[in-house]
Amino acid sequence: MKIYVPRDAAARALGADQVAEAVLREAKARNIDVTLIRNGSRGMVFLEPLLEVERDGIRQAFGPVAAAEVPALFEAGFGAHPKALGPTEEIDWLKRQTRLTFARCGVVDPLSLADYEAHGGLVGLRKALALPPEAVVAEVKDSGLRGRGGAGFPTGIKWETVRKAEAAQKYIVCNADEGDSGTFADRMLMEGDPFCLIEGMTIAGLATGATRGYVYIRSEYPDAIAVMEAAIAAARTAGLLGASVLGSGRGFDLWVRAGAGAYVCGEETSLLNSLEGKRGVVRAKPPLPALEGFLGRPTVVNNVISLASVPVILAKGATFYQSFGLGRSRGTIPLQIAGNVQRGGLFETAFGLTLGEIVDDIAGGTRSGRPVKAVQVGGPLGAYFPRALFDTPFGYEEFAGQDGLIGHAGLAVFDDSADMLHMARFAMEFCAIESCGKCTPCRIGAVRGVETLDRIARGDGAAVEILTDLCNTMKLGSLCALGGFTPYPVMSALTHFPDDFRSAHREAAE
Amino acid sequence: MAATATAQRTEEIVDGLAGLEGPLLPILHAVQEAFGYVPDEALPKIAEKLNLSRAEVHGVVSFYHDFRKEPAGRHVLKLCRAEACQAQGAEALVAQAKARLGVEFHATAKGGAVTLEPVFCLGLCACGPAAMVDGKLIGRLGAAQLDAILAEFGA
């Protein structure tokens, strides 16, 4: 009997290790031959730990399972049980998704290269090896893939710049410094399907002439670091990485580097400084990292999800990928539904769902049962959206048009107990803590922002104008998105929830 | 540990990693792993070996939140303060931990028993409030469970 219990960090944080131990213990006591596979997460965090049993080639799901319930599951022969959810693939939440980048996540054994290949892995890489580099770049360009880290820059154009740059050494750097609150897609992919990222980076290397790569993973993700390191070692042993990728005679190798707890290192130039062993301060652009990146050499810096979307683009073609989506947002986006929600997790779908569909329908509203007040989209630098803007379709331009951003596609949902002045103050406080200190609008502005919001909280209505002016200065004068985008959460809170900033209202609430 | 022993262990670590491209962060992680913090006595050795100034090394150590200037308590409790966890009640847990331990963040309480630290996102945003207790992740942390953890630590 084959049983799956995820090794994903979210599943483990909810007790998956104890469930796995209970499965082994129970199997031994009952003398049943069980193969336990620690897969990645299917992304249905509200059902974790999700236990699956394979029967007649079909996986049956049970969840959320507590370790204490495992004996009863064995007793019931993994049949009728209050936690039985039926065949996993038939679960509505999963069925409604379009899983391209996350097709294998939660399905395969993350560290089995054989499993990876059996589920469509390496098809894209083999195709890339048979094509000239410019054709690989063209495929990525034609797919319409844009940077999934948040900036939305066309991936193919970045690759083209690096491909054309002349240098003895070029690099592929994967930005896995996923520090935005509400996001966990990078983590889930690295823990659940690490070979997909390795394949994507290798294709990037072949397309641009880079032979070395680094995955810069934040230190808050010890599980992802461990899985990536194990997968890279396995890929090296299998000849997928090294001097001759799959025997092609063309080389590519890569290494994991751990961050050290600095949010700003998610910004690409600050990440490069960190990777070089320096303070993670932002660099002025130009020069672009594509021309002068890691150690001054041409470097592709892409987010995990951008790189992990490349294998399926090569395997199924640019036309297939770009047939999904709306406007200039092509393909699929892994929405990360978080905060106060009934059904939280990762939901990969084509661009274009409205915010309301995501929050009310897919997430099922709040876990607390109270009305939704605000949704912060795109991490700590993203705007707070009120219900009045719930008809906004999920796309880069569509969100920008509402003075927001989709960022890394994380959504943090708040119920009506949220105090938006407090959240605006937190945004400024976070910016002050995490500022790299290089530019004044961010370094000083964030501190002044906290002070100004405290004045407003004390009933000084005149300070609202100062706050607005300060936000403008930060937005226009900061060197990178940390200082430049902190005004998004602050100003959206002020614009959409003005009552929370009025003293009479605050007194009544307190 | 005597200063010379610290310098010697640091030298071994640097020698093992100096060949990497951009070796300083891996070195500092390894030093912290070895000593539990980054001792001041380690810095001159690292600077000398990497041909950097001591100020440059100090600048890097002090830039990153991860590197400790002194050893942590016997247990380390990290509570997530980021927005998605706040939406699920993280602030109340922070207040509870601070009150019970009688310290603010970045401090060690109860005679070295527990160090309390904030963390901005552990990637458990769909199952918050999240915490990391001695390196182990906990999702949907509740008030009673937090009390039990602190009691177990003798705090």
XYZ file of C-alpha atoms in Angstrom:
665
model
C 0.000 0.000 0.000
C 1.295 3.444 -0.983
C 0.625 6.317 1.419
C 1.530 9.951 0.836
C 2.065 12.433 3.673
C 3.559 15.796 2.632
C 6.966 16.998 3.770
C 6.044 20.564 2.868
C 6.848 23.049 5.647
C 3.206 24.148 6.027
C 2.054 20.535 6.335
C 4.817 19.866 8.861
C 3.877 22.988 10.814
C 0.416 21.457 11.104
C 1.663 18.055 12.267
C 2.510 16.063 9.115
C 5.607 14.510 10.720
C 3.526 13.106 13.565
C 1.016 11.746 11.050
C 3.814 10.095 9.085
C 5.208 8.508 12.245
C 1.752 7.261 13.193
C 1.332 5.697 9.746
C 4.586 3.763 10.065
C 3.802 2.723 13.630
C 0.303 1.551 12.759
C 1.456 -0.283 9.637
C 4.044 -2.169 11.670
C 1.568 -3.047 14.436
C -0.895 -4.386 11.878
C 1.766 -6.065 9.792
C 0.758 -4.175 6.668
C 3.305 -3.451 3.973
C 3.236 0.335 3.532
C 5.413 2.485 1.287
C 5.375 5.988 2.757
C 6.149 8.821 0.362
C 6.813 12.304 1.688
C 5.494 14.342 -1.228
C 5.158 18.096 -1.595
C 1.926 19.862 -0.795
C -1.029 19.925 -3.189
C -1.464 23.483 -2.014
C -4.701 22.940 -0.105
C -3.261 24.219 3.147
C -6.736 24.209 4.729
C -6.714 20.402 4.348
C -3.169 19.837 5.637
C -1.935 17.457 6.795
C -3.469 15.796 3.730
C -2.951 12.047 3.708
C -3.373 10.176 0.431
C -3.697 6.456 -0.159
C -3.181 5.025 -3.619
C -5.713 2.379 -4.522
C -6.083 0.906 -8.029
C -3.903 3.711 -9.343
C -6.219 6.368 -7.872
C -5.203 8.548 -4.944
C -7.799 8.907 -2.211
C -7.492 11.925 0.070
C -8.095 12.315 3.785
C -7.697 15.594 5.595
C -6.945 17.427 7.677
C -5.634 14.357 9.504
C -4.405 14.384 13.085
C -1.897 11.737 14.186
C -4.468 10.406 16.666
C -6.861 9.661 13.806
C -4.434 7.419 11.924
C -5.370 4.157 13.738
C -9.042 4.737 12.887
C -8.122 5.304 9.237
C -6.346 1.944 9.168
C -9.310 0.395 11.007
C -11.656 1.697 8.312
C -9.345 0.280 5.639
C -8.969 3.856 4.376
C -12.595 3.732 3.256
C -15.527 5.482 4.865
C -14.282 7.957 7.475
C -15.381 11.487 8.466
C -12.101 12.840 7.054
C -12.446 11.059 3.692
C -12.453 13.514 0.787
C -12.710 11.079 -2.135
C -10.259 10.946 -5.037
C -7.775 13.821 -4.679
C -8.060 14.879 -8.302
C -11.835 15.251 -7.878
C -11.606 17.756 -5.026
C -13.349 20.850 -6.349
C -10.649 23.293 -5.167
C -8.006 21.358 -7.102
C -10.164 20.541 -10.100
C -10.878 24.201 -10.840
C -7.194 25.031 -11.217
C -4.969 25.112 -14.287
C -1.790 23.563 -13.018
C 1.080 24.195 -15.400
C 3.963 25.328 -13.188
C 2.697 23.319 -10.209
C 1.571 20.290 -12.238
C 3.813 17.901 -10.305
C 3.849 19.608 -6.922
C 2.230 17.340 -4.356
C 1.999 14.535 -6.891
C 5.563 13.274 -7.097
C 8.263 12.307 -4.631
C 10.252 15.576 -4.719
C 13.648 13.856 -4.658
C 12.965 11.098 -7.171
C 14.338 12.000 -10.581
C 12.626 8.901 -12.025
C 9.281 10.144 -10.706
C 10.041 13.586 -12.145
C 10.649 12.156 -15.612
C 7.608 9.885 -15.388
C 5.481 12.993 -14.872
C 6.730 15.004 -17.826
C 9.993 16.295 -16.386
C 13.014 16.980 -18.635
C 10.922 17.185 -21.829
C 11.510 20.945 -21.945
C 15.236 20.611 -21.324
C 15.641 17.986 -24.040
C 13.841 20.282 -26.437
C 16.081 23.203 -25.431
C 19.186 21.089 -26.006
C 18.026 20.408 -29.562
C 17.449 24.105 -30.321
C 19.922 26.943 -30.918
C 20.036 29.386 -27.950
C 18.248 32.174 -29.835
C 15.332 29.833 -30.556
C 15.009 28.997 -26.831
C 14.971 32.700 -25.985
C 12.383 33.304 -28.727
C 10.148 30.600 -27.275
C 10.229 32.229 -23.829
C 9.638 35.674 -25.377
C 6.677 34.425 -27.423
C 5.124 32.790 -24.384
C 4.551 36.245 -22.892
C 6.069 35.112 -19.572
C 6.727 38.075 -17.277
C 8.706 38.183 -14.064
C 6.650 36.452 -11.395
C 8.622 38.048 -8.585
C 6.481 41.128 -8.880
C 8.084 43.514 -11.354
C 6.499 41.823 -14.351
C 9.416 42.438 -16.707
C 9.305 40.181 -19.809
C 11.555 37.206 -19.027
C 12.540 36.579 -22.651
C 13.816 40.128 -23.130
C 16.022 39.829 -20.043
C 17.419 36.563 -21.392
C 18.023 38.121 -24.797
C 20.145 40.881 -23.222
C 22.282 38.341 -21.378
C 22.555 36.082 -24.439
C 23.908 38.949 -26.522
C 26.334 40.172 -23.842
C 29.946 39.122 -24.434
C 31.691 37.745 -21.362
C 33.944 34.890 -20.337
C 31.499 33.956 -17.559
C 27.756 34.573 -17.242
C 25.413 33.574 -14.427
C 21.844 32.496 -13.746
C 20.701 33.675 -10.326
C 17.411 32.475 -8.949
C 15.775 34.888 -6.553
C 14.284 32.636 -3.868
C 14.271 35.362 -1.234
C 10.508 35.128 -0.945
C 10.005 37.611 1.871
C 6.569 39.005 1.018
C 3.947 38.227 3.598
C 1.149 36.191 2.063
C 3.398 34.407 -0.393
C 4.715 30.864 -0.294
C 4.711 29.692 -3.928
C 8.505 29.652 -4.186
C 8.791 27.676 -0.985
C 6.144 25.168 -2.050
C 7.729 24.624 -5.433
C 11.256 24.181 -4.075
C 10.019 21.729 -1.444
C 7.588 19.902 -3.720
C 9.201 19.891 -7.172
C 12.828 21.040 -6.934
C 13.888 19.418 -10.214
C 11.486 21.739 -12.043
C 13.492 24.758 -10.854
C 16.769 23.007 -11.686
C 15.447 22.259 -15.178
C 14.299 25.855 -15.666
C 17.639 27.263 -14.569
C 19.506 24.845 -16.809
C 17.403 25.906 -19.793
C 18.142 29.553 -18.904
C 21.842 28.718 -18.835
C 21.738 27.022 -22.234
C 19.744 29.893 -23.733
C 22.048 32.645 -22.509
C 25.442 30.970 -22.453
C 25.669 30.979 -18.651
C 27.373 27.952 -17.154
C 27.001 28.702 -13.459
C 23.941 29.364 -11.361
C 22.958 30.198 -7.798
C 19.688 29.767 -5.928
C 19.569 32.450 -3.234
C 17.119 31.117 -0.633
C 16.084 33.047 2.462
C 17.270 31.554 5.728
C 13.677 31.482 7.027
C 13.143 28.514 4.671
C 15.349 25.736 6.110
C 13.210 22.995 4.548
C 13.455 24.497 1.071
C 17.230 24.843 1.450
C 17.568 21.189 2.461
C 15.385 19.880 -0.380
C 17.090 22.034 -3.031
C 20.533 20.934 -1.872
C 19.536 17.274 -1.971
C 17.944 17.682 -5.415
C 20.998 19.448 -6.848
C 23.246 16.672 -5.554
C 20.957 14.060 -7.131
C 20.888 16.003 -10.412
C 24.675 16.129 -10.443
C 24.930 12.382 -9.847
C 22.481 11.730 -12.676
C 24.416 13.936 -15.105
C 21.627 16.476 -15.328
C 24.005 19.090 -13.955
C 27.729 19.341 -14.505
C 30.227 19.562 -17.341
C 27.918 17.835 -19.809
C 24.196 18.329 -19.262
C 22.458 15.036 -20.172
C 25.535 14.092 -22.191
C 25.192 17.096 -24.516
C 28.720 18.306 -24.002
C 27.335 21.635 -22.776
C 27.907 22.483 -19.126
C 25.763 23.983 -16.378
C 26.051 23.668 -12.614
C 24.397 25.377 -9.707
C 24.637 25.965 -5.979
C 22.396 27.007 -3.098
C 23.174 30.115 -1.048
C 21.329 31.032 2.129
C 20.259 34.591 2.866
C 20.624 36.048 6.333
C 17.295 37.619 7.199
C 17.189 40.832 5.196
C 13.928 41.540 3.354
C 15.580 44.015 0.990
C 17.707 41.208 -0.482
C 14.631 40.218 -2.481
C 15.443 43.272 -4.595
C 17.671 41.962 -7.370
C 20.650 44.297 -7.061
C 20.728 44.017 -3.299
C 20.523 40.234 -3.682
C 23.565 40.325 -5.965
C 25.529 42.336 -3.407
C 24.523 39.835 -0.733
C 25.571 36.931 -2.935
C 28.949 38.598 -3.372
C 29.292 38.711 0.413
C 28.545 42.389 0.848
C 25.932 44.355 2.756
C 22.648 43.904 0.933
C 22.399 47.496 -0.232
C 20.639 48.370 -3.445
C 22.667 49.260 -6.524
C 21.684 52.115 -8.809
C 20.548 51.020 -12.272
C 22.030 51.254 -14.893
C 24.096 49.218 -15.261
C 21.472 46.500 -15.556
C 22.290 43.184 -13.855
C 21.815 41.598 -17.279
C 25.025 43.353 -18.309
C 26.854 43.857 -15.009
C 25.396 41.559 -12.413
C 27.040 39.001 -10.121
C 30.739 39.874 -9.793
C 30.220 42.450 -12.533
C 29.307 39.847 -15.132
C 26.150 39.391 -17.251
C 23.527 37.782 -15.043
C 19.954 36.635 -15.403
C 18.124 37.278 -12.126
C 14.714 35.597 -12.168
C 12.200 34.607 -9.538
C 11.625 30.900 -8.736
C 8.220 30.806 -10.412
C 9.468 32.528 -13.593
C 12.233 29.940 -13.954
C 10.008 27.015 -12.965
C 7.476 28.032 -15.643
C 10.085 27.692 -18.381
C 10.135 23.849 -18.625
C 6.410 23.641 -19.410
C 6.735 26.506 -21.931
C 9.472 24.634 -23.776
C 7.677 21.291 -23.467
C 4.261 22.458 -24.656
C 5.236 25.490 -26.718
C 4.877 29.250 -26.406
C 1.474 29.238 -28.131
C 0.053 26.831 -25.572
C 1.284 28.895 -22.610
C 0.242 32.270 -23.934
C -3.251 30.996 -24.773
C -4.029 31.407 -21.058
C -4.546 34.783 -19.403
C -5.846 38.227 -20.264
C -4.413 41.352 -21.860
C -0.659 41.494 -21.428
C -0.747 39.032 -18.515
C -0.222 35.689 -20.225
C -0.169 32.183 -18.844
C -1.036 31.128 -15.335
C -0.368 32.639 -11.938
C -0.106 30.729 -8.672
C -2.377 32.732 -6.374
C -1.419 32.408 -2.754
C -4.502 32.843 -0.638
C -3.580 33.732 2.923
C -4.572 35.526 6.083
C -8.052 35.262 7.547
C -9.684 32.851 5.060
C -11.690 29.640 5.164
C -9.739 27.958 2.380
C -6.171 29.151 2.182
C -3.456 27.786 -0.035
C -2.005 27.882 -3.515
C -4.411 28.140 -6.426
C -2.828 28.171 -9.890
C -5.077 29.615 -12.545
C -5.017 31.695 -15.698
C -4.834 35.450 -15.124
C -8.199 37.169 -15.166
C -10.261 36.023 -12.157
C -11.664 39.002 -10.289
C -10.488 39.730 -6.773
C -14.033 39.073 -5.549
C -14.148 35.607 -7.136
C -10.853 34.766 -5.470
C -11.783 36.031 -2.019
C -15.477 35.137 -1.767
C -15.686 32.055 -3.928
C -12.319 30.292 -3.887
C -11.184 31.348 -0.418
C -14.735 31.107 0.926
C -14.562 34.369 2.879
C -13.014 34.727 6.307
C -12.208 31.968 8.775
C -13.502 34.165 11.579
C -16.872 34.363 9.809
C -16.850 38.166 9.938
C -17.122 40.339 6.808
C -14.022 40.905 4.689
C -12.712 44.419 5.204
C -9.554 44.580 3.115
C -7.266 42.413 1.025
C -3.610 43.256 0.738
C -2.416 42.047 -2.634
C 1.273 41.653 -3.447
C 2.955 41.528 -0.052
C 3.963 44.281 2.375
C 4.440 46.745 -0.494
C 1.043 46.005 -2.025
C -2.124 48.051 -1.741
C -5.099 47.254 0.494
C -8.168 46.653 -1.658
C -11.636 47.360 -0.271
C -14.728 45.416 -1.310
C -15.598 48.262 -3.701
C -12.687 47.208 -5.928
C -13.457 43.479 -5.888
C -14.363 43.538 -9.582
C -10.694 44.168 -10.501
C -9.452 41.320 -12.726
C -6.187 39.705 -11.656
C -3.542 41.034 -14.070
C -0.470 43.273 -13.966
C -2.006 46.294 -15.738
C -5.450 45.839 -14.182
C -4.070 46.115 -10.650
C -1.711 48.947 -11.548
C -4.772 50.767 -12.877
C -6.249 50.718 -9.368
C -3.053 52.048 -7.746
C -2.072 48.565 -6.679
C 0.147 45.739 -7.806
C -0.091 41.968 -8.034
C 3.492 41.508 -6.849
C 4.236 37.844 -6.238
C 0.463 37.144 -6.230
C -0.011 36.755 -2.499
C -3.315 37.832 -0.989
C -3.677 38.550 2.718
C -7.331 38.802 3.704
C -8.448 40.835 6.731
C -11.841 40.835 8.444
C -13.606 43.911 9.802
C -11.650 43.883 13.047
C -8.578 45.203 11.176
C -7.493 48.737 12.028
C -6.185 50.218 8.807
C -4.299 53.052 10.482
C -2.432 50.384 12.419
C -1.700 48.506 9.175
C -0.466 51.719 7.516
C 1.800 52.343 10.494
C 3.060 48.774 10.295
C 3.967 49.276 6.619
C 6.100 52.296 7.528
C 7.614 50.499 10.532
C 8.509 47.498 8.379
C 10.141 49.772 5.797
C 12.137 51.484 8.564
C 13.335 48.117 9.934
C 14.217 46.667 6.550
C 15.543 49.723 4.693
C 19.056 49.117 3.383
C 19.851 52.744 4.199
C 21.266 53.748 0.857
C 18.679 56.337 -0.187
C 17.217 59.063 2.010
C 13.518 58.906 1.076
C 13.360 55.313 2.305
C 15.778 55.476 5.249
C 14.440 58.698 6.773
C 11.011 58.748 5.174
C 9.890 55.513 6.780
C 10.837 56.736 10.261
C 9.021 60.032 9.691
C 6.090 58.019 8.343
C 5.727 56.114 11.612
C 5.879 59.390 13.569
C 3.331 61.061 11.309
C 0.911 58.161 11.600
C 1.281 58.306 15.377
C 0.311 61.997 15.200
C -2.780 61.097 13.189
C -3.630 58.400 15.718
C -3.454 61.037 18.469
C -6.051 63.092 16.618
C -3.862 65.494 14.636
C -5.866 65.640 11.398
C -3.464 68.169 9.856
C -0.807 65.464 9.675
C -2.748 63.651 6.938
C -1.520 66.174 4.371
C 2.073 65.707 5.565
C 1.707 61.942 5.254
C 0.414 62.269 1.693
C 3.310 64.521 0.768
C 5.815 62.186 2.404
C 4.398 59.219 0.486
C 4.836 61.135 -2.759
C 8.469 61.836 -1.935
C 9.122 58.201 -1.074
C 7.338 56.971 -4.183
C 9.190 59.243 -6.585
C 12.534 59.540 -4.851
C 13.428 56.048 -3.615
C 16.000 53.936 -5.365
C 14.070 50.658 -5.212
C 10.628 49.230 -4.550
C 11.031 49.060 -0.757
C 10.852 52.814 -0.247
C 9.095 53.361 -3.548
C 6.169 51.020 -2.925
C 5.656 51.374 0.848
C 3.297 54.265 -0.035
C 0.956 51.726 -1.712
C -0.278 50.086 1.505
C -0.193 53.420 3.351
C -2.065 55.495 0.779
C -4.557 52.745 -0.083
C -5.408 52.402 3.611
C -5.869 56.171 3.852
C -7.850 56.467 0.604
C -10.177 53.500 0.998
C -10.626 53.468 4.776
C -10.614 57.165 5.785
C -12.805 56.493 8.831
C -9.995 54.557 10.493
C -7.875 57.715 10.331
C -10.461 60.068 11.889
C -10.033 60.822 15.548
C -13.734 60.794 16.477
C -14.114 57.388 14.915
C -10.987 56.091 16.633
C -12.194 57.246 20.032
C -15.529 55.557 19.485
C -13.733 52.334 18.542
C -11.523 52.444 21.619
C 36.246 29.933 24.723
C 39.630 31.588 24.695
C 40.291 34.175 22.012
C 43.013 32.082 20.412
C 40.770 29.020 20.188
C 38.082 31.162 18.565
C 40.579 32.512 16.058
C 41.811 29.037 15.271
C 38.349 27.574 14.697
C 37.476 30.628 12.568
C 40.601 30.125 10.496
C 39.600 26.524 9.769
C 36.141 27.644 8.675
C 37.484 30.395 6.429
C 40.057 28.067 4.865
C 37.294 25.623 4.001
C 35.065 28.188 2.314
C 37.331 30.934 0.992
C 37.375 29.395 -2.490
C 33.669 30.085 -3.053
C 32.485 32.951 -5.218
C 31.360 35.535 -2.650
C 32.407 33.543 0.418
C 31.584 35.940 3.264
C 27.950 34.988 3.961
C 28.608 31.231 3.923
C 31.558 31.880 6.278
C 29.473 33.937 8.689
C 26.724 31.298 8.689
C 29.314 28.637 9.464
C 30.878 30.731 12.227
C 27.478 31.274 13.818
C 26.754 27.554 13.497
C 30.028 26.761 15.272
C 29.795 29.275 18.124
C 26.076 30.019 18.349
C 26.853 33.645 17.490
C 29.470 35.652 15.612
C 32.134 36.485 18.205
C 33.993 39.776 17.850
C 37.262 37.856 18.023
C 36.363 36.068 14.776
C 36.161 39.240 12.714
C 39.869 40.186 12.430
C 40.671 36.656 11.289
C 37.959 36.689 8.608
C 39.024 40.149 7.426
C 42.684 39.150 7.208
C 41.981 35.944 5.309
C 39.595 37.542 2.793
C 41.729 40.650 2.372
C 38.937 42.910 3.643
C 39.006 45.630 6.275
C 37.574 44.809 9.694
C 35.064 47.604 9.127
C 33.792 45.894 5.995
C 33.275 42.598 7.800
C 31.636 44.344 10.737
C 29.378 46.167 8.282
C 28.196 42.910 6.780
C 27.648 41.205 10.152
C 25.616 44.122 11.466
C 23.549 44.486 8.275
C 21.851 41.099 8.488
C 19.253 40.263 11.133
C 20.410 36.629 11.382
C 23.849 37.240 12.838
C 23.976 37.442 16.621
C 26.499 39.492 18.564
C 26.025 37.302 21.632
C 24.705 33.796 22.290
C 20.948 33.277 22.330
C 19.060 31.804 25.260
C 18.609 28.054 25.671
C 15.462 28.299 23.547
C 14.591 30.682 20.731
C 10.988 31.672 20.067
C 10.345 33.514 16.819
C 6.872 34.928 16.280
C 5.762 36.040 12.825
C 4.718 39.684 12.728
C 3.914 39.928 9.016
C 0.533 41.018 7.655
C -0.983 37.617 6.853
C -0.283 36.427 10.395
C -1.560 39.713 11.840
C -4.825 39.056 9.988
C -5.047 35.832 11.995
C -4.322 37.261 15.427
C -0.516 37.372 15.631
C -0.427 40.660 17.542
C -2.265 39.152 20.504
C 0.271 36.305 20.682
C 3.134 38.804 20.554
C 1.607 40.730 23.460
C 1.053 37.485 25.370
C 4.663 36.333 24.909
C 6.103 39.725 25.834
C 3.950 39.921 28.966
C 4.763 36.414 30.142
C 8.485 36.776 29.468
C 8.664 40.380 30.674
C 10.837 41.431 27.736
C 10.537 43.103 24.358
C 11.757 41.557 21.093
C 15.470 40.794 20.651
C 15.886 40.058 24.355
C 16.546 36.976 26.430
C 14.293 36.341 29.404
C 14.105 34.220 32.531
C 17.790 33.808 33.244
C 18.767 32.794 29.738
C 15.839 30.419 29.186
C 14.191 32.017 26.145
C 15.144 34.543 23.486
C 12.162 36.275 21.886
C 12.505 37.418 18.296
C 10.224 38.727 15.566
C 10.269 37.173 12.132
C 8.760 38.637 9.001
C 7.198 35.684 7.240
C 7.925 31.993 7.472
C 5.882 31.170 4.362
C 3.067 29.728 6.469
C 0.670 32.525 5.530
C -2.308 30.244 4.893
C -1.999 28.631 8.325
C -1.051 31.457 10.658
C -0.308 32.725 13.160
C 3.063 31.108 12.598
C 6.026 30.600 14.874
C 9.418 28.963 14.866
C 10.401 27.305 18.121
C 14.017 26.145 18.260
C 13.968 25.774 14.487
C 10.672 23.869 14.390
C 7.739 25.415 12.535
C 4.314 25.760 14.085
C 1.162 26.799 12.232
C -2.181 28.039 13.612
C -0.538 28.816 16.931
C -3.086 29.474 19.664
C -2.838 31.218 23.021
C -3.032 27.991 25.044
C -0.351 26.315 22.927
C 1.933 29.328 23.290
C 1.488 29.203 27.061
C 2.304 25.484 27.055
C 5.474 26.055 25.026
C 6.666 28.799 27.355
C 5.844 26.687 30.413
C 7.902 23.849 28.987
C 10.819 26.260 28.653
C 10.459 27.190 32.321
C 9.219 30.667 31.507
